[in-house]
Every structure is written in structure tokens, then in C-alpha cells.
Amino acid sequence: MAPRKNAKGGGGGNSSSSSSGSGSSSGSSGSSSSPGARRDTKHGGHKNGRKGVLSGSSFFTWFMVIALLGVWTSVAVVWFELVDYEEVLGKLGVYDADGDGDFDVDDAKVLLETNRKTDDPEQKEKVKKKKPKLLNKFDKTIKAELDAAEKLRKRGKIEEAVTAFEELIRKYPQSPRARYGKAQCEDDLAEKRRSNEVLRQAIVTYQEVASLPDVPADLVKLSLKRRSERQQFLGHMRGSLVTLQKLVELFPDDTSLKNDLGVGYLLIGDNDNAKKVYEKVLNVTPNDGFAKVHYGFILKAQNKIAESIPYLKEGIESGDPGTDDGRFYFHLGDAMQRAGDKEAYKWYELGHKRGHFASVWQRSLYNVNGLRAQPWWTPKETGYTELVKSLERSWKLIRDEGLAVMDKAKGLFLPEDENLREKGDWSQFTLWQQGRKNENACKGAPKTCSLLDKFPETTGCRRGQIKYSVMHPGTHVWPHTGPTNCRLRMHLGLVIPKEGCRIRCANETKTWEEGKVLIFDDSFEHEVWQDAASFRLIFIVDVWHPELTPQQRRSLPAI
């Protein structure tokens, strides 16, 4: 386990942003800090405006504004003073921020940024960052040609830019910057045309850049990082992982790359290797917030609830890039609830205020904005009254088929596997999953499946399930939320003990009745207790949220 030195500190180390979690693709990006280009100048003058040369900060701020306007060869009036440009221009070489051998508009932009709020410690840290150096010695000699091609790309003339960079590669096959420009153009073109084939070519070209001789380290890093991100976009997680491993091998001191590597392992479900990566990061930079939240996430997945809490909490508090993510607020609050910590709702409230949750109660992460949100629904409110009537009319048939499966093939009821139980015995028998019918399962309940085939609002719900659920005495299901606000959940009571079984959704608790349907929105927090003397059997039917359009129902990805 990683030592938690200076655990209450924040913001240490390089960080990267990412997403990890099931049911979604995520990209990660990051940047490494490096010593800045800003140096103390000796142009200091008199603050009261008497004749003398302006202070470095004031002078350069105004000078860069004028430079950006294209006034390079005249005398400027600044604070009512005359400034000799010739004297100043001779000293600007030290402010070459992009390593191209001259002082240009891009360098001016960097310096303008560095002259803002430099009394702020956080701002001073930002000042230290330099633009990446993308040109080797040879590429500096063809900078004008490279700039011309790059200007086409930045103006959105992508096809022309591709041709320009290809011509440069033909003339200068060993130019890393020309090949990188081609890769960027292919990347842009893939997005414009929505073409995976073109994107695959970009991925190849990014690799070619890094494989050339005499490539600036910054350019190698940028090329391979982008290659990894685009591989992830295409779902090539293992290929991305190989690229990330190469990056860490080439730049072993760059913490952000190790953080990205940890995400790469998480994306292929290799939590053990991800954990090792974050332990190494935290051994070196114990206050790295990005590493902390991911390490805490892994501990929680391993059911090490109490151990996960400080890492998740301190990671979010660090404010490091990549830590202000709804999933971390979600898991921190969940861990605190399980540990009996009443501060859980403070974190849910903060997550809501920061836009991650629709409300303190409704904490699903895969949502469609603007849908009606309430914990409990009536059949009339859903518009699915025919489905409800059919379920309630046929409840005994549905019950009997479920009981027959329990008696003859108990192995078809599988234990709940999402780590939602505090204790007890809870199993489910699934007929539809993500809008796909389980034909083998339906052989065990053919009449029930035939009945449901008439209702596409449930059988076609690719963000839901249709299943039997049996819960035995002594079971408690932790407070939890479903993944999406795009569905509503119906519970049809089949075998309900007279007392001891109840369900809470948000702040209202109800009980089931045999032959009756309860409807709730499971994106709201809900909790279940089974304290009866015998088992409880219900039938769960998920339906699309009634306000989703037909187009949304067709296009939303499955969960």
C-alpha cells in the first residue's frame, strides 16, 4: 500500500485528466511541468512615472500587446514614456518560448500570460510552464514552410494542409515536425469525416513521428500521448496501454504519464496493476490528487471501504486536474454511507453544486438533461398503463413460472454481483438485458416472455432489464442509485411476506403488495430491507423514461 505522507496536503505532482468507469469510453490527457521561460529582467524603473525605463512586468505587458497588433518598428508611448524598441528587441532572445530561434507572436502570447497575477502562488506555478519545443535543428531551417502548412490546418483547410505536409515529408523525409503536422491533419480529417479508417492512419503516423531520429522529447511525448488517446477512442485499449507503457519508459520522471498508465490498466479491468502504478506515484508524490482519487477508487472496488475514504476525500480536495469528477464524489459518498459517516450527504451536495448530480438524491451519471425527475411514479404519469394492467392481470402466471424456475433450476437465479448488499441472500433470474432477449432463460418462463413481447417500451429498453428477484430473510441492500435517469423501474409483487419487507426511494418508504406494481425512478437513492420470516419474490420491469423521444430511444448507447 502506498504510504500516505503529508496526507492533508494538496496539489502536488503532475496530474492528468481522465475518465474511467464501465459503460463509457474515456480519454486521458495531461501535461508535465517544466522550468519556465520567464526570467527576472533589469529594466526596472521608477513607479511614479519619472523618466526611466519601465519595470519588466509593466513594460513587457504593454509591449506584447503592441507586438500582437503588429507594431514592431516604431516608438510606442507607454505610461507617457518613450520606449526605444531597438534596445529592447536585442534582449528578446531570452524569451524564445518555443525553441524556434526567434521571438514571435506565439512567444508574445506566452509572456502576456506570464505577466498576470504573478503574486499569486498558484499563478507563479503556472508561469513556470513552457511551450513544448517541437523543432529540432533541421526543422528550424524550414520553419517558414512548416508554419505555412500549419496555418492551413489552423484555418480549417484540412485537405490542403494534408497535401502541404505530405509535400514537406516528400522533400524532407526526416522532418519530425512535418510528419507530426500530417498526423494532426489526419486526426482532424477523421473527425470531420467521422472516419475510423482515417483515424487509424493518424495513429500510425503519430507512431512514425516518435520513431524518427533526432525528435525533440516534447514532440515524442505529444505524439505518443495523442496516439494513446485516439487508440482509446477506437476502443483499442490494449494498444493504448502499450503506448502508455512506452511513454513511461521514455519519461520515467513524468508523474502525469504514470497516472495515465494507471487509467490505461483500469480501462482493461486490470485493477491490480493500476494499483501498483498509483502506489509508485504516491510514494514519490504523496499529495498527487489524481493518483489519490484513483487509488481510493481501486480500494473501494476491493471492498476496502474505510481505507478508500481518505484517498478519495483528499484527492477531491486537492483540486488537481482530473479529480473533479462525479464518479469520485459518487464513490466517496457511497463509502462514507457504508462506514456510517453522516458527512456523505455533504459530499453529495457538493457534487450537486458542481454539476455532477441532478440533486442530492438523484445521483446517476449517464443522463439525458431535462427529463422529469421524481422518486415515485403512478401508472398514469408514466403513460404505460396498458403494460401495468397486463402485469397486474397476469401476476399469478408470472409468479408461477418464477417459482417453477426456483424449484427446478435454482442455478438460473444468480447472486447479485454489484456489491450492493451489506448482508443476506439476494438472487436474480434475467429474461432481458440491455434490450436483448435471453432466449434460453425465456424457455423457463415462456408465457411471461410472450406477454412482454407486446410491450417494446420495456423489451426495447437498452438501459434496463426484465428479471425475477428473490430476496431471503436477513438481507439489507445498501443505499444506492442506478446508472441513468433514462429509465423507470416497475416492481410487481409476486410473493410478499405480510411484514418485514420495505423499500425506500429518496425520503419515502413503501411496501410491496402481491399483484400490484410499484414504480420508481432508480436514479434516485433507494434502499431495501428484508426482515421477514420467508423469502420475497418480485418481478422487475424497466421501461424507457416516458419523455424520451423515439430518436433518443434508438440512439442512446446501452447500459
Coordinates of C-alpha atoms in Angstrom, one line a residue:
M1 CA 0.0 0.0 0.0
A2 CA 1.2 3.5 -0.8
P3 CA 2.4 5.5 2.2
R4 CA 0.2 8.5 2.9
K5 CA 2.8 11.1 3.7
N6 CA 1.6 14.7 4.2
A7 CA -1.9 13.3 3.6
K8 CA -3.7 16.5 4.1
G9 CA -1.6 18.5 1.6
G10 CA -2.9 19.1 -1.9
G11 CA -2.0 19.7 -5.4
G12 CA 1.4 18.0 -5.5
G13 CA 2.8 16.3 -8.6
N14 CA 1.9 16.4 -12.2
S15 CA -1.7 15.3 -12.9
S16 CA -3.8 14.2 -15.8
S17 CA -7.4 14.2 -16.5
S18 CA -9.4 11.1 -17.4
S19 CA -12.3 9.0 -17.2
S20 CA -12.7 5.6 -16.0
G21 CA -15.6 3.5 -15.5
S22 CA -17.8 1.0 -17.1
G23 CA -20.2 1.7 -19.9
S24 CA -18.2 4.6 -21.3
S25 CA -15.1 5.4 -23.1
S26 CA -12.7 7.8 -21.6
G27 CA -9.8 9.8 -22.7
S28 CA -6.9 11.0 -20.6
S29 CA -4.6 13.8 -21.0
G30 CA -2.0 15.5 -19.0
S31 CA 1.0 17.7 -19.1
S32 CA 4.3 17.7 -17.3
S33 CA 5.6 20.7 -15.5
S34 CA 9.0 22.1 -16.6
P35 CA 11.0 25.2 -15.7
G36 CA 9.6 28.3 -17.2
A37 CA 10.9 30.7 -19.8
R38 CA 10.2 33.8 -17.6
R39 CA 13.3 35.4 -16.2
D40 CA 13.8 38.4 -14.0
T41 CA 14.7 41.5 -16.1
K42 CA 16.8 44.5 -15.2
H43 CA 14.6 47.0 -17.0
G44 CA 13.3 48.3 -13.7
G45 CA 12.4 52.0 -13.5
H46 CA 10.5 54.4 -11.3
K47 CA 7.0 53.5 -10.2
N48 CA 6.0 57.2 -10.0
G49 CA 6.3 57.7 -13.8
R50 CA 9.5 59.8 -13.7
K51 CA 11.8 59.4 -16.6
G52 CA 13.4 56.0 -16.7
V53 CA 12.9 52.6 -18.2
L54 CA 9.6 50.8 -17.2
S55 CA 9.6 47.8 -14.9
G56 CA 9.9 44.4 -16.6
S57 CA 6.3 43.4 -15.8
S58 CA 4.6 46.7 -16.9
F59 CA 6.8 47.2 -19.9
F60 CA 6.5 43.7 -21.3
T61 CA 2.7 43.6 -20.8
W62 CA 2.3 46.7 -22.9
F63 CA 5.0 45.8 -25.3
M64 CA 3.4 42.4 -26.1
V65 CA 0.0 44.0 -26.7
I66 CA 1.6 46.3 -29.2
A67 CA 3.6 43.5 -30.7
L68 CA 0.5 41.4 -31.2
L69 CA -1.0 44.3 -33.1
G70 CA 1.9 44.2 -35.5
V71 CA 3.7 47.4 -34.4
W72 CA 7.3 46.2 -34.5
T73 CA 9.4 49.2 -35.8
S74 CA 8.2 52.4 -34.2
V75 CA 8.3 54.3 -31.0
A76 CA 5.5 53.5 -28.5
V77 CA 4.0 55.7 -25.9
V78 CA 3.5 53.7 -22.7
W79 CA 2.6 55.4 -19.4
F80 CA 3.5 58.7 -21.2
E81 CA 7.1 57.4 -21.7
L82 CA 9.1 56.9 -25.0
V83 CA 10.5 53.4 -25.3
D84 CA 13.4 52.6 -27.6
Y85 CA 12.4 49.4 -29.4
E86 CA 15.8 48.8 -30.8
E87 CA 17.2 48.5 -27.3
V88 CA 14.5 46.1 -26.3
L89 CA 14.4 43.9 -29.3
G90 CA 18.1 43.0 -28.8
K91 CA 17.2 41.4 -25.4
L92 CA 14.1 39.4 -26.5
G93 CA 16.1 36.3 -27.5
V94 CA 15.9 35.1 -23.9
Y95 CA 12.1 35.0 -24.2
D96 CA 12.0 32.5 -27.1
A97 CA 9.4 30.2 -25.6
D98 CA 9.0 27.7 -28.4
G99 CA 12.6 27.0 -29.2
D100 CA 12.4 28.2 -32.8
G101 CA 15.3 30.6 -32.5
D102 CA 13.3 33.8 -32.7
F103 CA 10.8 35.9 -30.8
D104 CA 7.4 35.7 -32.4
V105 CA 3.7 36.2 -31.7
D106 CA 3.4 32.8 -30.1
D107 CA 6.2 33.7 -27.7
A108 CA 4.4 37.0 -27.0
K109 CA 1.2 35.2 -26.0
V110 CA 3.2 33.1 -23.5
L111 CA 4.8 36.2 -22.0
L112 CA 1.4 38.0 -21.8
E113 CA 0.1 35.1 -19.8
T114 CA 3.1 35.0 -17.5
N115 CA 2.7 38.7 -16.6
R116 CA -0.7 38.2 -15.0
K117 CA -1.2 37.9 -11.2
T118 CA 2.3 36.7 -10.5
D119 CA 1.9 37.5 -6.8
D120 CA -0.5 34.5 -6.6
P121 CA 1.5 31.3 -5.7
E122 CA -0.7 29.2 -7.9
Q123 CA -0.2 31.6 -10.8
K124 CA 3.5 31.6 -10.3
E125 CA 3.4 27.8 -10.6
K126 CA 1.7 28.2 -14.0
V127 CA 4.3 30.7 -15.1
K128 CA 6.9 28.1 -14.9
K129 CA 5.3 26.1 -17.7
K130 CA 7.0 26.5 -21.1
K131 CA 5.6 25.8 -24.5
P132 CA 6.7 22.4 -25.8
K133 CA 9.7 22.5 -28.1
L134 CA 8.7 20.9 -31.3
L135 CA 11.5 21.8 -33.7
N136 CA 14.9 20.2 -34.0
K137 CA 17.8 22.0 -35.6
F138 CA 16.9 21.0 -39.1
D139 CA 13.2 21.9 -38.7
K140 CA 14.2 25.4 -37.6
T141 CA 15.7 25.8 -41.0
I142 CA 12.4 25.1 -42.7
K143 CA 10.2 26.8 -40.2
A144 CA 8.6 29.1 -42.7
E145 CA 7.4 26.2 -44.8
L146 CA 6.2 24.4 -41.7
D147 CA 4.3 27.5 -40.5
A148 CA 2.6 27.9 -43.9
A149 CA 1.3 24.3 -43.8
E150 CA 0.3 24.7 -40.1
K151 CA -1.6 27.9 -40.9
L152 CA -3.7 26.0 -43.4
R153 CA -4.6 23.4 -40.8
K154 CA -5.5 26.0 -38.2
R155 CA -7.7 27.8 -40.7
G156 CA -9.7 24.6 -41.2
K157 CA -8.3 24.0 -44.7
I158 CA -7.5 20.4 -43.7
E159 CA -7.3 18.8 -47.1
E160 CA -4.9 21.5 -48.3
A161 CA -2.9 21.2 -45.1
V162 CA -2.6 17.4 -45.6
T163 CA -1.2 18.0 -49.1
A164 CA 1.2 20.6 -47.9
F165 CA 2.6 18.4 -45.1
E166 CA 2.8 15.4 -47.4
E167 CA 4.9 17.6 -49.9
L168 CA 7.1 18.6 -47.0
I169 CA 7.6 14.9 -46.0
R170 CA 8.5 14.1 -49.6
K171 CA 11.1 16.9 -49.6
Y172 CA 12.3 16.3 -46.0
P173 CA 11.5 12.7 -45.0
Q174 CA 13.5 13.1 -41.7
S175 CA 11.5 16.1 -40.5
P176 CA 9.6 15.1 -37.3
R177 CA 7.5 18.3 -37.3
A178 CA 6.3 17.8 -40.8
R179 CA 5.2 14.3 -40.0
Y180 CA 3.5 15.4 -36.8
G181 CA 1.7 18.0 -38.8
K182 CA 0.5 15.3 -41.2
A183 CA -0.7 13.2 -38.2
Q184 CA -2.6 16.2 -36.8
C185 CA -4.3 16.8 -40.2
E186 CA -5.3 13.2 -40.4
D187 CA -6.7 13.4 -36.9
D188 CA -8.7 16.5 -37.8
L189 CA -9.8 14.9 -41.1
A190 CA -11.0 11.8 -39.3
E191 CA -13.2 13.9 -37.1
K192 CA -14.5 16.0 -40.0
R193 CA -15.4 12.9 -42.0
R194 CA -16.3 10.7 -39.0
S195 CA -13.9 8.1 -40.4
N196 CA -12.3 5.4 -38.3
E197 CA -10.1 4.4 -41.3
V198 CA -8.6 7.9 -41.5
L199 CA -8.2 7.9 -37.7
R200 CA -6.3 4.6 -37.8
Q201 CA -3.9 6.2 -40.3
A202 CA -3.4 9.1 -37.9
I203 CA -2.5 6.7 -35.2
V204 CA 0.1 5.1 -37.5
T205 CA 1.6 8.5 -38.4
Y206 CA 1.9 9.6 -34.7
Q207 CA 4.0 6.4 -34.2
E208 CA 6.1 7.3 -37.2
V209 CA 6.9 10.7 -35.6
A210 CA 8.3 9.1 -32.5
S211 CA 10.3 6.6 -34.5
L212 CA 12.3 9.2 -36.4
P213 CA 15.8 10.2 -35.4
D214 CA 16.6 13.4 -33.6
V215 CA 13.0 14.0 -32.5
P216 CA 12.6 16.6 -29.7
A217 CA 11.5 15.0 -26.4
D218 CA 8.4 17.2 -26.2
L219 CA 7.3 16.1 -29.7
V220 CA 7.8 12.5 -28.9
K221 CA 5.6 12.9 -25.8
L222 CA 2.9 14.8 -27.6
S223 CA 2.8 12.3 -30.4
L224 CA 2.6 9.2 -28.3
K225 CA 0.1 10.8 -25.9
R226 CA -2.2 11.7 -28.7
R227 CA -1.7 8.2 -30.2
S228 CA -2.8 6.6 -26.9
E229 CA -5.9 8.9 -26.7
R230 CA -7.0 8.1 -30.2
Q231 CA -6.4 4.3 -29.6
Q232 CA -8.7 4.5 -26.6
F233 CA -11.3 6.4 -28.7
L234 CA -11.4 3.5 -31.1
G235 CA -11.6 1.0 -28.2
H236 CA -8.1 -0.3 -28.7
M237 CA -7.4 -0.3 -25.0
R238 CA -4.6 -2.8 -25.1
G239 CA -2.8 -1.0 -27.9
S240 CA -3.2 2.2 -25.9
L241 CA -1.7 0.5 -22.9
V242 CA 1.4 -0.5 -24.9
T243 CA 1.8 3.1 -26.0
L244 CA 1.4 4.4 -22.4
Q245 CA 4.0 1.9 -21.2
K246 CA 6.4 3.2 -23.8
L247 CA 5.8 6.7 -22.7
V248 CA 6.6 5.9 -19.1
E249 CA 9.7 4.0 -20.2
L250 CA 10.9 7.1 -22.1
F251 CA 9.9 9.6 -19.5
P252 CA 10.2 7.9 -16.1
D253 CA 10.1 11.1 -14.1
D254 CA 6.9 12.4 -15.6
T255 CA 4.2 11.6 -13.0
S256 CA 1.3 12.6 -15.3
L257 CA 2.3 9.7 -17.7
K258 CA 2.3 7.2 -14.8
N259 CA -1.2 8.5 -13.9
D260 CA -2.3 8.0 -17.5
L261 CA -0.8 4.5 -17.4
G262 CA -2.9 3.7 -14.3
V263 CA -6.0 4.7 -16.2
G264 CA -4.9 2.5 -19.1
Y265 CA -4.8 -0.5 -16.8
L266 CA -8.2 0.4 -15.3
L267 CA -9.7 0.6 -18.8
I268 CA -8.9 -3.1 -19.4
G269 CA -10.1 -4.1 -15.9
D270 CA -6.6 -4.7 -14.5
N271 CA -7.1 -3.1 -11.1
D272 CA -4.1 -4.8 -9.6
N273 CA -1.5 -3.3 -12.0
A274 CA -3.3 0.0 -11.8
K275 CA -3.0 -0.1 -8.0
K276 CA 0.7 -0.8 -8.3
V277 CA 1.2 2.2 -10.6
Y278 CA -0.6 4.6 -8.2
E279 CA 1.3 3.2 -5.2
K280 CA 4.5 4.2 -7.0
V281 CA 3.2 7.6 -7.8
L282 CA 2.2 8.3 -4.2
N283 CA 5.5 7.0 -2.9
V284 CA 7.2 9.8 -4.9
T285 CA 4.5 12.5 -4.8
P286 CA 2.3 11.7 -1.8
N287 CA 0.0 14.7 -2.5
D288 CA -0.8 13.9 -6.1
G289 CA -4.6 14.3 -6.1
F290 CA -5.2 12.4 -9.4
A291 CA -3.3 9.4 -8.0
K292 CA -5.2 9.6 -4.7
V293 CA -8.7 9.5 -6.2
H294 CA -7.9 6.6 -8.5
Y295 CA -6.1 4.7 -5.7
G296 CA -9.2 5.3 -3.5
F297 CA -11.5 4.1 -6.3
I298 CA -9.5 0.9 -6.5
L299 CA -9.5 0.3 -2.8
K300 CA -13.3 0.8 -2.7
A301 CA -13.7 -1.7 -5.6
Q302 CA -11.8 -4.2 -3.5
N303 CA -14.3 -3.5 -0.7
K304 CA -11.7 -1.8 1.5
I305 CA -14.2 0.8 2.3
A306 CA -12.6 2.6 5.3
E307 CA -9.2 2.7 3.6
S308 CA -10.6 4.2 0.4
I309 CA -12.3 7.2 2.1
P310 CA -9.2 9.4 2.9
Y311 CA -7.7 8.9 -0.6
L312 CA -11.0 9.8 -2.3
K313 CA -11.6 12.7 0.0
E314 CA -8.1 14.2 -0.1
G315 CA -7.9 13.6 -3.8
I316 CA -11.0 15.6 -4.5
E317 CA -10.0 18.3 -2.0
S318 CA -6.6 18.7 -3.9
G319 CA -8.4 20.3 -6.8
D320 CA -5.9 18.7 -9.2
P321 CA -6.9 18.2 -12.8
G322 CA -9.0 15.1 -13.2
T323 CA -10.2 15.0 -9.6
D324 CA -13.5 17.0 -10.0
D325 CA -15.3 14.0 -11.5
G326 CA -18.8 12.8 -10.5
R327 CA -17.6 9.3 -10.1
F328 CA -15.3 10.2 -7.3
Y329 CA -18.0 12.1 -5.4
F330 CA -20.3 9.2 -6.0
H331 CA -17.9 6.6 -4.6
L332 CA -16.7 8.8 -1.7
G333 CA -20.3 9.4 -0.6
D334 CA -21.1 5.7 -1.0
A335 CA -18.1 4.6 1.0
M336 CA -19.0 7.1 3.8
Q337 CA -22.6 5.8 3.9
R338 CA -21.4 2.3 4.3
A339 CA -19.0 3.4 7.0
G340 CA -21.8 5.2 8.8
D341 CA -20.3 8.6 8.2
K342 CA -23.0 11.3 8.1
E343 CA -20.8 13.6 6.1
A344 CA -21.7 11.5 3.0
Y345 CA -24.5 13.9 2.1
K346 CA -22.2 16.9 2.4
W347 CA -20.2 15.4 -0.5
Y348 CA -23.3 14.6 -2.5
E349 CA -24.4 18.2 -2.0
L350 CA -21.0 19.4 -3.2
G351 CA -21.2 17.1 -6.2
H352 CA -24.6 18.5 -7.0
K353 CA -23.4 22.1 -6.7
R354 CA -20.5 21.3 -9.1
G355 CA -22.9 19.9 -11.6
H356 CA -22.2 16.2 -11.3
F357 CA -25.5 15.2 -9.9
A358 CA -29.1 16.3 -10.7
S359 CA -29.8 16.6 -7.0
V360 CA -28.5 15.2 -3.7
W361 CA -30.9 12.2 -4.1
Q362 CA -30.6 11.7 -7.9
R363 CA -27.0 10.8 -8.5
S364 CA -27.0 8.8 -11.7
L365 CA -24.1 9.6 -14.0
Y366 CA -25.3 8.7 -17.5
N367 CA -28.2 11.1 -18.1
V368 CA -30.3 13.0 -20.5
N369 CA -31.0 16.5 -19.4
G370 CA -34.5 17.9 -18.9
L371 CA -36.3 14.7 -18.1
R372 CA -39.0 14.9 -15.4
A373 CA -37.4 13.8 -12.1
Q374 CA -39.3 12.4 -9.2
P375 CA -38.7 9.3 -7.0
W376 CA -42.1 7.7 -7.2
W377 CA -44.5 7.5 -10.2
T378 CA -48.1 6.4 -10.8
P379 CA -49.0 4.3 -13.8
K380 CA -50.9 7.2 -15.3
E381 CA -47.9 9.5 -15.0
T382 CA -45.8 7.1 -17.0
G383 CA -48.2 6.6 -19.8
Y384 CA -47.6 2.9 -19.6
T385 CA -51.0 2.0 -18.2
E386 CA -51.6 -0.9 -20.6
L387 CA -48.3 -2.6 -19.5
V388 CA -49.2 -2.1 -15.8
K389 CA -52.7 -3.5 -16.3
S390 CA -51.3 -6.5 -18.2
L391 CA -48.7 -7.3 -15.5
E392 CA -51.3 -7.0 -12.7
R393 CA -53.8 -9.1 -14.6
S394 CA -51.2 -11.8 -15.2
W395 CA -49.4 -11.7 -11.9
K396 CA -50.2 -15.3 -10.8
L397 CA -49.0 -16.7 -14.2
I398 CA -45.7 -14.7 -13.8
R399 CA -45.4 -15.8 -10.2
D400 CA -45.9 -19.5 -11.0
E401 CA -43.3 -19.5 -13.8
G402 CA -40.8 -17.8 -11.5
L403 CA -41.5 -20.3 -8.7
A404 CA -41.1 -23.2 -11.1
V405 CA -37.7 -22.0 -12.1
M406 CA -36.7 -21.6 -8.4
D407 CA -37.8 -25.2 -7.7
K408 CA -36.4 -27.0 -10.8
A409 CA -33.4 -25.0 -11.7
K410 CA -32.2 -22.9 -8.8
G411 CA -28.9 -22.3 -10.6
L412 CA -30.6 -20.0 -13.0
F413 CA -31.1 -17.5 -10.2
L414 CA -27.7 -15.8 -9.9
P415 CA -26.4 -13.9 -6.9
E416 CA -26.4 -10.2 -7.1
D417 CA -22.8 -9.3 -8.1
E418 CA -22.6 -5.5 -7.9
N419 CA -21.5 -5.3 -4.3
L420 CA -24.8 -3.7 -3.2
R421 CA -25.6 -6.0 -0.2
E422 CA -24.5 -5.3 3.3
K423 CA -25.6 -8.8 4.2
G424 CA -28.0 -11.5 3.2
D425 CA -29.0 -13.5 0.2
W426 CA -30.3 -11.9 -3.0
S427 CA -30.5 -13.5 -6.4
Q428 CA -31.9 -12.7 -9.8
F429 CA -33.1 -14.5 -13.0
T430 CA -32.8 -12.3 -16.0
L431 CA -35.0 -12.5 -19.1
W432 CA -34.0 -9.3 -21.0
Q433 CA -30.7 -7.4 -20.6
Q434 CA -30.0 -4.1 -22.4
G435 CA -32.9 -4.7 -24.8
R436 CA -31.7 -8.2 -25.7
K437 CA -33.9 -11.2 -25.0
N438 CA -32.3 -14.2 -23.3
E439 CA -33.9 -17.0 -25.3
N440 CA -32.6 -19.8 -23.0
A441 CA -34.0 -18.0 -19.9
C442 CA -37.3 -17.5 -21.6
K443 CA -37.6 -21.2 -22.1
G444 CA -38.1 -21.3 -18.3
A445 CA -40.8 -18.6 -18.4
P446 CA -42.3 -18.8 -21.9
K447 CA -45.7 -17.3 -21.1
T448 CA -44.2 -14.4 -19.2
C449 CA -41.9 -13.7 -22.1
S450 CA -44.7 -14.0 -24.6
L451 CA -46.7 -11.5 -22.6
L452 CA -43.8 -9.0 -22.5
D453 CA -43.1 -9.2 -26.3
K454 CA -46.1 -7.0 -26.8
F455 CA -44.5 -4.0 -25.0
P456 CA -41.4 -2.5 -26.7
E457 CA -41.2 0.2 -24.1
T458 CA -39.7 -2.5 -21.8
T459 CA -38.3 -5.2 -24.2
G460 CA -36.5 -2.5 -26.2
C461 CA -35.2 -0.6 -23.2
R462 CA -31.4 -0.8 -23.8
R463 CA -30.7 0.8 -20.5
G464 CA -32.7 -1.7 -18.4
Q465 CA -33.6 -5.2 -17.5
I466 CA -36.5 -7.6 -17.1
K467 CA -35.9 -10.1 -14.3
Y468 CA -37.2 -12.0 -11.3
S469 CA -35.7 -11.0 -8.0
V470 CA -35.7 -13.2 -4.9
M471 CA -34.5 -11.9 -1.5
H472 CA -34.2 -14.1 1.6
P473 CA -34.6 -13.0 5.2
G474 CA -31.9 -11.0 6.9
T475 CA -30.9 -9.1 3.7
H476 CA -30.1 -5.4 3.6
V477 CA -29.2 -3.6 0.4
W478 CA -27.1 -0.5 0.8
P479 CA -28.4 2.9 -0.2
H480 CA -27.5 3.2 -3.9
T481 CA -28.5 4.7 -7.2
G482 CA -28.9 3.3 -10.7
P483 CA -26.6 4.5 -13.5
T484 CA -29.1 6.5 -15.6
N485 CA -32.2 8.7 -15.5
C486 CA -33.4 7.3 -18.8
R487 CA -35.5 4.5 -17.3
L488 CA -38.1 3.9 -14.7
R489 CA -38.3 0.7 -12.7
M490 CA -41.5 -1.3 -12.1
H491 CA -41.7 -3.8 -9.3
L492 CA -44.6 -6.4 -9.5
G493 CA -45.2 -8.1 -6.1
L494 CA -45.3 -11.9 -6.5
V495 CA -44.6 -13.5 -3.1
I496 CA -44.7 -10.9 -0.4
P497 CA -44.5 -11.7 3.3
K498 CA -47.0 -9.9 5.5
E499 CA -44.4 -7.7 7.2
G500 CA -40.7 -7.1 7.3
C501 CA -40.1 -6.1 3.6
R502 CA -39.8 -2.5 2.6
I503 CA -38.1 -0.2 0.1
R504 CA -37.1 3.4 0.4
C505 CA -36.7 5.7 -2.5
A506 CA -35.4 9.2 -1.6
N507 CA -37.2 10.1 1.6
E508 CA -40.3 7.9 1.2
T509 CA -40.6 4.2 2.2
K510 CA -43.2 1.8 0.7
T511 CA -44.0 -1.9 0.8
W512 CA -44.9 -4.3 -1.9
E513 CA -48.3 -6.0 -2.4
E514 CA -48.9 -9.2 -4.3
G515 CA -50.4 -8.5 -7.7
K516 CA -49.6 -4.7 -7.6
V517 CA -47.0 -2.7 -9.4
L518 CA -44.8 -0.1 -7.7
I519 CA -43.0 2.4 -10.0
F520 CA -40.0 4.4 -9.0
D521 CA -37.0 6.1 -10.6
D522 CA -34.0 4.2 -9.6
S523 CA -31.6 7.0 -10.4
F524 CA -32.7 8.3 -7.0
E525 CA -31.2 6.8 -3.9
H526 CA -33.0 3.7 -2.8
E527 CA -32.5 1.1 -0.1
V528 CA -34.1 -2.3 0.7
W529 CA -34.7 -4.3 3.8
Q530 CA -35.9 -7.9 4.1
D531 CA -36.5 -8.7 7.7
A532 CA -39.4 -11.2 7.2
A533 CA -39.5 -14.8 8.1
S534 CA -39.7 -16.1 4.5
F535 CA -38.4 -15.2 1.0
R536 CA -39.7 -12.2 -1.0
L537 CA -40.2 -12.6 -4.8
I538 CA -40.8 -9.7 -7.2
F539 CA -40.7 -9.2 -10.9
I540 CA -38.7 -6.2 -12.1
V541 CA -39.6 -4.5 -15.4
D542 CA -37.6 -1.5 -16.6
V543 CA -39.1 0.9 -19.1
W544 CA -37.8 3.9 -21.0
H545 CA -38.4 7.2 -19.4
P546 CA -41.7 8.4 -21.0
E547 CA -40.3 11.8 -22.0
L548 CA -37.5 10.3 -24.2
T549 CA -38.2 10.8 -27.9
P550 CA -38.2 7.8 -30.4
Q551 CA -34.9 9.0 -31.8
Q552 CA -33.3 9.1 -28.3
R553 CA -34.6 5.6 -27.6
R554 CA -32.9 4.4 -30.8
S555 CA -29.7 6.2 -30.4
L556 CA -28.8 6.1 -26.7
P557 CA -26.0 3.6 -26.0
A558 CA -26.8 0.6 -23.9
I559 CA -26.1 0.4 -20.2

